[in-house]
XYZ file of C-alpha atoms in Angstrom:
113
model
C -37.776 -5.985 -35.007
C -35.862 -4.156 -32.265
C -32.739 -4.207 -34.430
C -34.582 -2.469 -37.277
C -35.992 0.172 -34.929
C -32.609 0.762 -33.275
C -30.869 1.121 -36.645
C -33.513 3.557 -37.869
C -33.486 5.737 -34.737
C -29.697 5.868 -34.536
C -29.557 6.901 -38.211
C -32.045 9.714 -37.584
C -29.965 11.003 -34.668
C -26.803 10.779 -36.741
C -28.460 12.610 -39.622
C -29.264 15.393 -37.178
C -25.580 15.514 -36.234
C -26.158 14.156 -32.747
C -23.749 11.252 -33.198
C -25.703 8.103 -32.546
C -22.649 5.823 -32.617
C -22.506 5.623 -28.867
C -26.171 4.734 -28.744
C -25.745 1.923 -31.251
C -22.842 0.425 -29.303
C -24.880 0.640 -26.095
C -27.849 -1.065 -27.752
C -25.652 -3.807 -29.172
C -23.834 -4.507 -25.901
C -27.125 -4.593 -23.991
C -28.326 -7.093 -26.609
C -25.440 -9.391 -25.713
C -22.927 -8.431 -28.402
C -19.330 -8.121 -27.158
C -17.743 -4.672 -26.946
C -15.223 -5.145 -29.773
C -17.800 -6.742 -32.057
C -20.282 -3.942 -31.278
C -17.665 -1.350 -32.201
C -16.947 -3.163 -35.463
C -20.641 -3.407 -36.329
C -20.988 0.286 -35.478
C -18.209 1.216 -37.906
C -19.686 -0.771 -40.792
C -23.168 0.598 -40.030
C -21.902 4.171 -40.157
C -20.219 3.684 -43.518
C -23.696 3.402 -44.986
C -25.768 5.711 -42.804
C -23.232 8.535 -42.770
C -22.688 8.121 -46.511
C -26.385 8.693 -47.101
C -26.400 11.764 -44.844
C -23.280 13.070 -46.582
C -25.017 12.946 -49.958
C -27.845 15.100 -48.623
C -25.397 17.624 -47.160
C -23.377 17.715 -50.388
C -26.458 18.596 -52.423
C -26.973 21.580 -50.147
C -23.301 22.609 -50.479
C -22.839 22.736 -46.717
C -19.438 21.001 -46.694
C -15.928 22.481 -46.411
C -14.047 20.042 -48.676
C -10.471 21.106 -47.739
C -11.313 20.606 -44.067
C -12.921 17.249 -44.858
C -9.724 16.054 -46.566
C -7.555 17.021 -43.576
C -9.944 15.447 -41.073
C -10.419 12.301 -43.168
C -6.688 11.699 -43.581
C -5.959 12.220 -39.896
C -9.034 10.142 -39.073
C -7.752 7.196 -41.100
C -4.470 7.208 -39.186
C -6.274 7.579 -35.860
C -8.748 4.812 -36.689
C -5.967 2.365 -37.533
C -4.118 3.226 -34.312
C -7.304 2.956 -32.250
C -8.245 -0.388 -33.799
C -4.812 -1.823 -33.073
C -4.947 -0.490 -29.529
C -8.436 -1.917 -28.948
C -7.153 -5.415 -29.726
C -4.656 -5.208 -26.872
C -6.935 -3.669 -24.228
C -9.030 -5.830 -21.925
C -12.687 -5.654 -23.106
C -13.878 -4.729 -19.599
C -11.532 -1.748 -19.472
C -12.540 -0.791 -23.001
C -16.243 -0.919 -22.112
C -15.741 1.151 -18.953
C -13.618 3.714 -20.791
C -16.280 3.961 -23.484
C -18.934 4.489 -20.798
C -16.946 7.256 -19.123
C -16.399 9.019 -22.459
C -20.117 8.809 -23.239
C -20.963 10.201 -19.813
C -18.501 13.092 -20.137
C -19.582 13.974 -23.683
C -23.248 13.764 -22.682
C -22.670 16.004 -19.680
C -20.807 18.544 -21.809
C -23.570 18.505 -24.422
C -26.266 19.053 -21.800
C -24.430 21.873 -20.035
C -23.179 23.740 -23.133
C -24.697 27.134 -23.810
């Protein structure tokens, strides 16, 4: 039941553009899932939830398609590099780095004007 609620709430936050990926990884790791597995689950989850949100945005014509192409292509390269790098980094270091990045991004979001 908690998994259903977590998936639903993270999708709502993502649909709002808040970026719930960090929250899903936190939930999964607190539930006993390993860091790398949680990141993999997060990626598969967001294929579906972000796809649904994208369809809504596309119907409202709120998307800059040339920018999307550039970001998507560079994102594919970055995702492959990051995935390969994650396999060679100690999971403890990966988890701590992820935590620091979440803290910094959260602090910046809270203090932005």
